[in-house]
PDB file of C-alpha atoms in Angstrom:
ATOM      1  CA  UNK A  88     -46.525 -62.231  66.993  1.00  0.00           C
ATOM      2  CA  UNK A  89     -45.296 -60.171  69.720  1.00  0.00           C
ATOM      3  CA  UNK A  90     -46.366 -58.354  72.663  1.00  0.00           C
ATOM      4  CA  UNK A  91     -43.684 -55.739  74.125  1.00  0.00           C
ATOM      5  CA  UNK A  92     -43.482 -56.174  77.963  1.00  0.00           C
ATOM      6  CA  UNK A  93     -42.920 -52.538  78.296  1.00  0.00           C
ATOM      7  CA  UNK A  94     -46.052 -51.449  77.179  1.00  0.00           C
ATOM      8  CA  UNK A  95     -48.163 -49.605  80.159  1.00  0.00           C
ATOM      9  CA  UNK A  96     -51.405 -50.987  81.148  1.00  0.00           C
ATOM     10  CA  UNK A  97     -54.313 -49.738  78.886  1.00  0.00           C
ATOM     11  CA  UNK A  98     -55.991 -48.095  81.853  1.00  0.00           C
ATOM     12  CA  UNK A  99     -52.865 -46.193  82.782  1.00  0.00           C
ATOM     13  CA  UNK A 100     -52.607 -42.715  81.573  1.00  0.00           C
ATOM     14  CA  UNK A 101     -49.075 -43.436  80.089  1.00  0.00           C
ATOM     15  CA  UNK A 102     -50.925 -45.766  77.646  1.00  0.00           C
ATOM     16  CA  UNK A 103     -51.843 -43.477  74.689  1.00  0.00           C
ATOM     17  CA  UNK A 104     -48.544 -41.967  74.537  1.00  0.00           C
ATOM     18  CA  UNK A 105     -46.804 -45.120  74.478  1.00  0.00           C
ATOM     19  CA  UNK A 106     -48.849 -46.506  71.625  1.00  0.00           C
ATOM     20  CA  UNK A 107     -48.418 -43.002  69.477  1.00  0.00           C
ATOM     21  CA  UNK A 108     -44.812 -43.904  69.965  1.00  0.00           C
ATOM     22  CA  UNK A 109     -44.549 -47.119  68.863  1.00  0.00           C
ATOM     23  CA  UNK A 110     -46.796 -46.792  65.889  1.00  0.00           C
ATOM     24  CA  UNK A 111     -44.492 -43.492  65.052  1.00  0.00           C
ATOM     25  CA  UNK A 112     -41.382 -45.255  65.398  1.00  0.00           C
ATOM     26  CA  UNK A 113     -42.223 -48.717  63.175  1.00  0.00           C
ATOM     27  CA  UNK A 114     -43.457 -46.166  60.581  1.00  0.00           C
ATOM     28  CA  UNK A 115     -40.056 -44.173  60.536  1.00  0.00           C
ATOM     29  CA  UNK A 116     -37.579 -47.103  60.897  1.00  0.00           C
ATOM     30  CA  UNK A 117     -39.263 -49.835  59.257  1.00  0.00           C
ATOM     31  CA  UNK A 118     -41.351 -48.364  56.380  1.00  0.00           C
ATOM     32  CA  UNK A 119     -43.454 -51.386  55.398  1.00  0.00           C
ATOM     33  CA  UNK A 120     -47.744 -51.002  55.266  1.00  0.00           C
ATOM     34  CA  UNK A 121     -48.888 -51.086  58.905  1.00  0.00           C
ATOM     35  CA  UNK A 122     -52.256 -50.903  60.014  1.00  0.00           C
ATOM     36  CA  UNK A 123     -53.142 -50.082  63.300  1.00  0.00           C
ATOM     37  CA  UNK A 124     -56.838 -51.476  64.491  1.00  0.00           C
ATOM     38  CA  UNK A 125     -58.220 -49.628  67.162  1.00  0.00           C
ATOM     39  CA  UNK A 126     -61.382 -49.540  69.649  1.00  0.00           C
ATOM     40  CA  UNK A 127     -62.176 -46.662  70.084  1.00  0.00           C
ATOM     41  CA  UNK A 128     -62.378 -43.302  67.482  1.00  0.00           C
ATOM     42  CA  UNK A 129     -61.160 -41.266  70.363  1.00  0.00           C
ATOM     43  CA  UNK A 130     -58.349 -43.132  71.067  1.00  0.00           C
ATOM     44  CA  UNK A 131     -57.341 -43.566  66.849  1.00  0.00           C
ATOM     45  CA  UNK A 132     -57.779 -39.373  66.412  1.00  0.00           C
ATOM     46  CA  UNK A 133     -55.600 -38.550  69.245  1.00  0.00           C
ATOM     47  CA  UNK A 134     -52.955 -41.134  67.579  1.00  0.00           C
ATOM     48  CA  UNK A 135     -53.695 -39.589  63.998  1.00  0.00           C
ATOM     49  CA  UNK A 136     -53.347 -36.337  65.735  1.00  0.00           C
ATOM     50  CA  UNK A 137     -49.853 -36.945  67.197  1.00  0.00           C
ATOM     51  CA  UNK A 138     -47.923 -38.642  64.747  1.00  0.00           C
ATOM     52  CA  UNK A 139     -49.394 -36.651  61.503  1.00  0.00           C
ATOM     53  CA  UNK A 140     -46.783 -34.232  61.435  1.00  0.00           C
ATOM     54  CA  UNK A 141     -43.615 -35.960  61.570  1.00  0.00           C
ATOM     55  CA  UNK A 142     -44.821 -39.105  59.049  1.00  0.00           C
ATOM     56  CA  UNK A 143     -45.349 -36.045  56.829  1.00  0.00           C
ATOM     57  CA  UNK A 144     -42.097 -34.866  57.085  1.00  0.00           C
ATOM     58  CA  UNK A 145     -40.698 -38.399  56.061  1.00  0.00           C
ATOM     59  CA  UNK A 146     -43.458 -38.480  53.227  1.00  0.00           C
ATOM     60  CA  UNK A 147     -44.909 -41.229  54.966  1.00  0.00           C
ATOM     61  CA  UNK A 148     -48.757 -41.440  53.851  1.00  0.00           C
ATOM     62  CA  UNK A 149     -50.875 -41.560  57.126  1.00  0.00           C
ATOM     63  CA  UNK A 150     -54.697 -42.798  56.730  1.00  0.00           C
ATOM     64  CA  UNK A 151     -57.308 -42.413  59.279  1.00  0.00           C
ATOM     65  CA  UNK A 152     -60.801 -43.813  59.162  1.00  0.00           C
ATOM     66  CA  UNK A 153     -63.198 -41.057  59.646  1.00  0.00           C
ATOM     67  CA  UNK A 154     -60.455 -38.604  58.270  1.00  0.00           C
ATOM     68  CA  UNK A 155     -58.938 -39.269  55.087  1.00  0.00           C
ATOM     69  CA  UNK A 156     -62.308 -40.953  53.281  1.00  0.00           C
ATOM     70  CA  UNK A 157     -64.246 -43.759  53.357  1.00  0.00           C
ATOM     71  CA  UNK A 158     -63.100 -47.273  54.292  1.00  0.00           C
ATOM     72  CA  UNK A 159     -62.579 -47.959  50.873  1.00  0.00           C
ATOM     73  CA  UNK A 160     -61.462 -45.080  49.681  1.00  0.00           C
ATOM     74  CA  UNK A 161     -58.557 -45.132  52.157  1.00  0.00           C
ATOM     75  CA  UNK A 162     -58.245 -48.985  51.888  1.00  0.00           C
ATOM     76  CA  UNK A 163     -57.658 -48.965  47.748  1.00  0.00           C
ATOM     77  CA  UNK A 164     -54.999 -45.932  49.103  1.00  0.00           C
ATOM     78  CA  UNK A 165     -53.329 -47.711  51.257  1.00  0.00           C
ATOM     79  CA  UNK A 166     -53.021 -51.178  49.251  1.00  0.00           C
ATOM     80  CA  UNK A 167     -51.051 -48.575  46.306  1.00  0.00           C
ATOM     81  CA  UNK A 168     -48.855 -46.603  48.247  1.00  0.00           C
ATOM     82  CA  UNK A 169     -46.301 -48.606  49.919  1.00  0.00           C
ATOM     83  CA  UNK A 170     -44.725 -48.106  53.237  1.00  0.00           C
ATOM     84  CA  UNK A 171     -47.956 -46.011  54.515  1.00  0.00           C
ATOM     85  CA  UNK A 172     -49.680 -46.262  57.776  1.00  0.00           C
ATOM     86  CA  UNK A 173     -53.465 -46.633  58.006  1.00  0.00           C
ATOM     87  CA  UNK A 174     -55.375 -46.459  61.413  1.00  0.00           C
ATOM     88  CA  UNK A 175     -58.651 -47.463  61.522  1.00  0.00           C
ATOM     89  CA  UNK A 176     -61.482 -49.094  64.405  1.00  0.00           C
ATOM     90  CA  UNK A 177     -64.528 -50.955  64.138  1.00  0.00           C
ATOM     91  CA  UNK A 178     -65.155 -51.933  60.184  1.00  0.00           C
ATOM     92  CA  UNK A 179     -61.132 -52.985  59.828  1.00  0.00           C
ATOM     93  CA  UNK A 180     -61.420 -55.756  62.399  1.00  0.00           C
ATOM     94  CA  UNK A 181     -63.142 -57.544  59.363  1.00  0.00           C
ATOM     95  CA  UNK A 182     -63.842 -57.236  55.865  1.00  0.00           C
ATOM     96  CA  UNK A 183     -61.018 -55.685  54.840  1.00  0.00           C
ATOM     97  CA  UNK A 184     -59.192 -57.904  52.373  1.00  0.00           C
ATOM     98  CA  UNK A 185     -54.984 -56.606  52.118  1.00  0.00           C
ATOM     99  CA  UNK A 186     -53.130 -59.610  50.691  1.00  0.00           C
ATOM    100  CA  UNK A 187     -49.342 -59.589  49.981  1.00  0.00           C
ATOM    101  CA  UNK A 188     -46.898 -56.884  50.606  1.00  0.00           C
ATOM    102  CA  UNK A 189     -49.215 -53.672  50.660  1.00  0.00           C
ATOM    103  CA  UNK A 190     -49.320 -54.781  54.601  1.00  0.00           C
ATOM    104  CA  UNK A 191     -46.699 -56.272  56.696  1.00  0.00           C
ATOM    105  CA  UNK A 192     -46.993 -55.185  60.111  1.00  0.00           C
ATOM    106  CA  UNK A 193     -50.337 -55.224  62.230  1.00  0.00           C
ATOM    107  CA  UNK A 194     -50.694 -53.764  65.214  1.00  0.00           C
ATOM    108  CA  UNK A 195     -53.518 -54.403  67.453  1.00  0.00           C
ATOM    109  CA  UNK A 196     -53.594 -51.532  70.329  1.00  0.00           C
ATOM    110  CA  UNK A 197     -56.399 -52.803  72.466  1.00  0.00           C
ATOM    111  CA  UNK A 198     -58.058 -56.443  73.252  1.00  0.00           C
ATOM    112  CA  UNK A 199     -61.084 -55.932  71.215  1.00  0.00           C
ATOM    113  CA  UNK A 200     -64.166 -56.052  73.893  1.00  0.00           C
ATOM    114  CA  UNK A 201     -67.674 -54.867  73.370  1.00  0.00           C
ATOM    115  CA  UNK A 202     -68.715 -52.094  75.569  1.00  0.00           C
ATOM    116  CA  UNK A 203     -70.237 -53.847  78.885  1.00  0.00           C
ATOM    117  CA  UNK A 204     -73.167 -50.919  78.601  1.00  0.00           C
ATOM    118  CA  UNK A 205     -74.203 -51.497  75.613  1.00  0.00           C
ATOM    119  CA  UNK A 206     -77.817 -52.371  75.281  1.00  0.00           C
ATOM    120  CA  UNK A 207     -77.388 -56.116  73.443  1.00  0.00           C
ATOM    121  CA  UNK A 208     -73.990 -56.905  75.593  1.00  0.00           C
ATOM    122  CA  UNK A 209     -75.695 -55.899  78.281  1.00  0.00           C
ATOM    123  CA  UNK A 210     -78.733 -58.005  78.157  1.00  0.00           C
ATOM    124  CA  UNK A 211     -76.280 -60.581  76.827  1.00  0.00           C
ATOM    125  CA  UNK A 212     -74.188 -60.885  79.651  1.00  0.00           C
ATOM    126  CA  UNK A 213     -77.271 -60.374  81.889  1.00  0.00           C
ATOM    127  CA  UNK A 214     -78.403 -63.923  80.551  1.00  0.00           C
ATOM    128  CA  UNK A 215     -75.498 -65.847  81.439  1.00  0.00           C
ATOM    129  CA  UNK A 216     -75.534 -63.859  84.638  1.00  0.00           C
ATOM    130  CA  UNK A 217     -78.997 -65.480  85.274  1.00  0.00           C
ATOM    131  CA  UNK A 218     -77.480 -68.625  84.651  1.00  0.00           C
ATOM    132  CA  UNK A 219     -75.209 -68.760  86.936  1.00  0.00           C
ATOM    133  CA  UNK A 220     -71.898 -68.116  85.514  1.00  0.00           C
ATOM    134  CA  UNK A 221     -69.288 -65.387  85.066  1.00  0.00           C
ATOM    135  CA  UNK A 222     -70.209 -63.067  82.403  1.00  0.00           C
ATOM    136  CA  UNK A 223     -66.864 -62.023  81.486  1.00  0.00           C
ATOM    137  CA  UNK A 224     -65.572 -65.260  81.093  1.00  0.00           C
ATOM    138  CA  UNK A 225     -68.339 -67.089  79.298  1.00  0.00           C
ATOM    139  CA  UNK A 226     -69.350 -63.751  77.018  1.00  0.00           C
ATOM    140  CA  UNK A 227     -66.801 -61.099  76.816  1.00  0.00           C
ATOM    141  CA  UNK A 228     -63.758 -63.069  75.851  1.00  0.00           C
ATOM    142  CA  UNK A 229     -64.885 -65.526  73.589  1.00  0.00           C
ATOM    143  CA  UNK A 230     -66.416 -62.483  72.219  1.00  0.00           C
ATOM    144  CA  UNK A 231     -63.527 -60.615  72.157  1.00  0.00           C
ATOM    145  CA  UNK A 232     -61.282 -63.291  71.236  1.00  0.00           C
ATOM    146  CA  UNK A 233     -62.944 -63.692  67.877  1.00  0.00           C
ATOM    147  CA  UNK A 234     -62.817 -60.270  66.742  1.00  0.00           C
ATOM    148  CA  UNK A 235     -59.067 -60.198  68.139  1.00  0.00           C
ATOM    149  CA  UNK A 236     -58.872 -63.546  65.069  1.00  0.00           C
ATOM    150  CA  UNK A 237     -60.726 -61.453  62.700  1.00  0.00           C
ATOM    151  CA  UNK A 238     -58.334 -58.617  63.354  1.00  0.00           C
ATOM    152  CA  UNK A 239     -55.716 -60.560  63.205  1.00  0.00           C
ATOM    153  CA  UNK A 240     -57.000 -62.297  60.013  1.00  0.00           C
ATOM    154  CA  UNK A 241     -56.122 -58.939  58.222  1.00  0.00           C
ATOM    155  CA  UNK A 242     -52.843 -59.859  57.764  1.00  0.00           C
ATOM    156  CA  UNK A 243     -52.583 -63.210  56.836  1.00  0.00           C
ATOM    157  CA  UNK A 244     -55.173 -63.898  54.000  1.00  0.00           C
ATOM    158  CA  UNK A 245     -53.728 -66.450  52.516  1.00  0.00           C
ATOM    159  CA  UNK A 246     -50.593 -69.069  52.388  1.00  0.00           C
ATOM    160  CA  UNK A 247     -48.011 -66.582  51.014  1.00  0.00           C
ATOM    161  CA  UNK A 248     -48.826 -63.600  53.526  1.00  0.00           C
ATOM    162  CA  UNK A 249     -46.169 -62.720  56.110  1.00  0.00           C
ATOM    163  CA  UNK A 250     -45.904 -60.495  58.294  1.00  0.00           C
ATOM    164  CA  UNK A 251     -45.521 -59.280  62.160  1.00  0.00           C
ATOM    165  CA  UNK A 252     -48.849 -59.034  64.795  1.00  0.00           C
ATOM    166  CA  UNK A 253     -47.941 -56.689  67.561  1.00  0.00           C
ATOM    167  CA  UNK A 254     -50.729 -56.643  70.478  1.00  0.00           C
ATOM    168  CA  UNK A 255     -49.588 -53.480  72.221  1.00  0.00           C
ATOM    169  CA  UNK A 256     -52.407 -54.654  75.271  1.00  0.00           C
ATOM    170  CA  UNK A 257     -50.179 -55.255  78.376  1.00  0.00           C
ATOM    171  CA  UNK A 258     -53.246 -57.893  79.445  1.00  0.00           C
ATOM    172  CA  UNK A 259     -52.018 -60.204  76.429  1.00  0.00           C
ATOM    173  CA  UNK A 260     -49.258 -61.354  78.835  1.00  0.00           C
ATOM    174  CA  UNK A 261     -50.571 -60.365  82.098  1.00  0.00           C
ATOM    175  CA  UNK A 262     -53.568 -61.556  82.522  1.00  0.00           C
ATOM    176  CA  UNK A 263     -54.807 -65.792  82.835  1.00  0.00           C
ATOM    177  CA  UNK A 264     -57.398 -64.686  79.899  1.00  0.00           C
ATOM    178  CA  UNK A 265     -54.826 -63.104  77.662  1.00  0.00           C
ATOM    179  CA  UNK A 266     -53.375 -66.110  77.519  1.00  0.00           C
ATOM    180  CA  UNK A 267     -56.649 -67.465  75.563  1.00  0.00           C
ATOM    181  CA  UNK A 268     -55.708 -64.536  72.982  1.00  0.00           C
ATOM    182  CA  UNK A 269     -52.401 -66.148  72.230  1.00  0.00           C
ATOM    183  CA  UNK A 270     -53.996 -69.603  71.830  1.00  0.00           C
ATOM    184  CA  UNK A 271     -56.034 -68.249  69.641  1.00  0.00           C
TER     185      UNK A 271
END
């Protein structure tokens, strides 16, 4: 597991660029099956979007969810060719069963929180509002930290799995809850 101390915070406007690059480079230099698990469709296009045309020009197969097929079409894909790089958000943070080789390197590009407007997070955190305590701390991160396991959980299905976790969110390191992540 790593976390680059480079990385720019996700709120800063340096942050998409910086994740496009990473993803870009592993897929050039190391060639093993990465999958990138986003939070957001917008963020995943504009990703897909940038680095498209030069995996392409290394024959490097580049799957998006919402882009390329359905989850399993692009899943049974991406188990078969070797090397490629799929990018995909809500569904892949679970469910998804990859086991051995077909993927190596996982990169998580945001701490996986719910959306505090949201109707049911809402009234969720609302609650433990009304009870007194903080509703980030006692909702949104335990929250968050278990989809950030189930994500996580994508690469190492079993005893024989290897591979490499990279959590390209700065607050992994920076922040007292990140820490919780790690611990995790």
């Amino acid at each position: 597991v790593c976390a680059p101390q480079f990385m720019p915070s996700p709120k800063s406007s340096e942050f998409q660029d910086a994740v496009d690059g990473i993803i870009k480079e592993l897929a050039l230099k190391v060639n093993r099956g990465t999958l990138g698990l986003f939070t957001s469709y917008s963020m995943l296009n504009r990703t897909y979007n940038a680095i498209k045309i030069d995996l392409q020009s290394e024959s490097i197969t580049l799957l998006g969810q919402g882009v390329d097929g359905t989850r399993a079409s692009i899943t049974e894909r991406f188990k078969t060719d070797r090397g490629s790089v799929l990018l995909g958000t809500d569904s892949f943070w679970e469910g998804v069963d990859i086991p051995g080789d077909a993927l190596e390197i996982l990169c998580i590009v945001r701490l996986p929180f719910a959306v505090p407007s949201e109707p049911l997070v809402a009234a969720h955190m609302e609650e433990i509002e009304k009870q007194g305590k903080n509703p980030f701390l006692h909702y949104s991160v335990p929250e968050a930290i278990l989809k950030f396991r189930q994500g996580f959980g994508r690469l190492i299905r079993n005893k024989s799995d290897r591979g490499i976790v990279i959590v390209l969110d700065s607050r992994v390191t920076s922040t007292q809850y990140g820490k919780a992540f790690l611990e995790a």
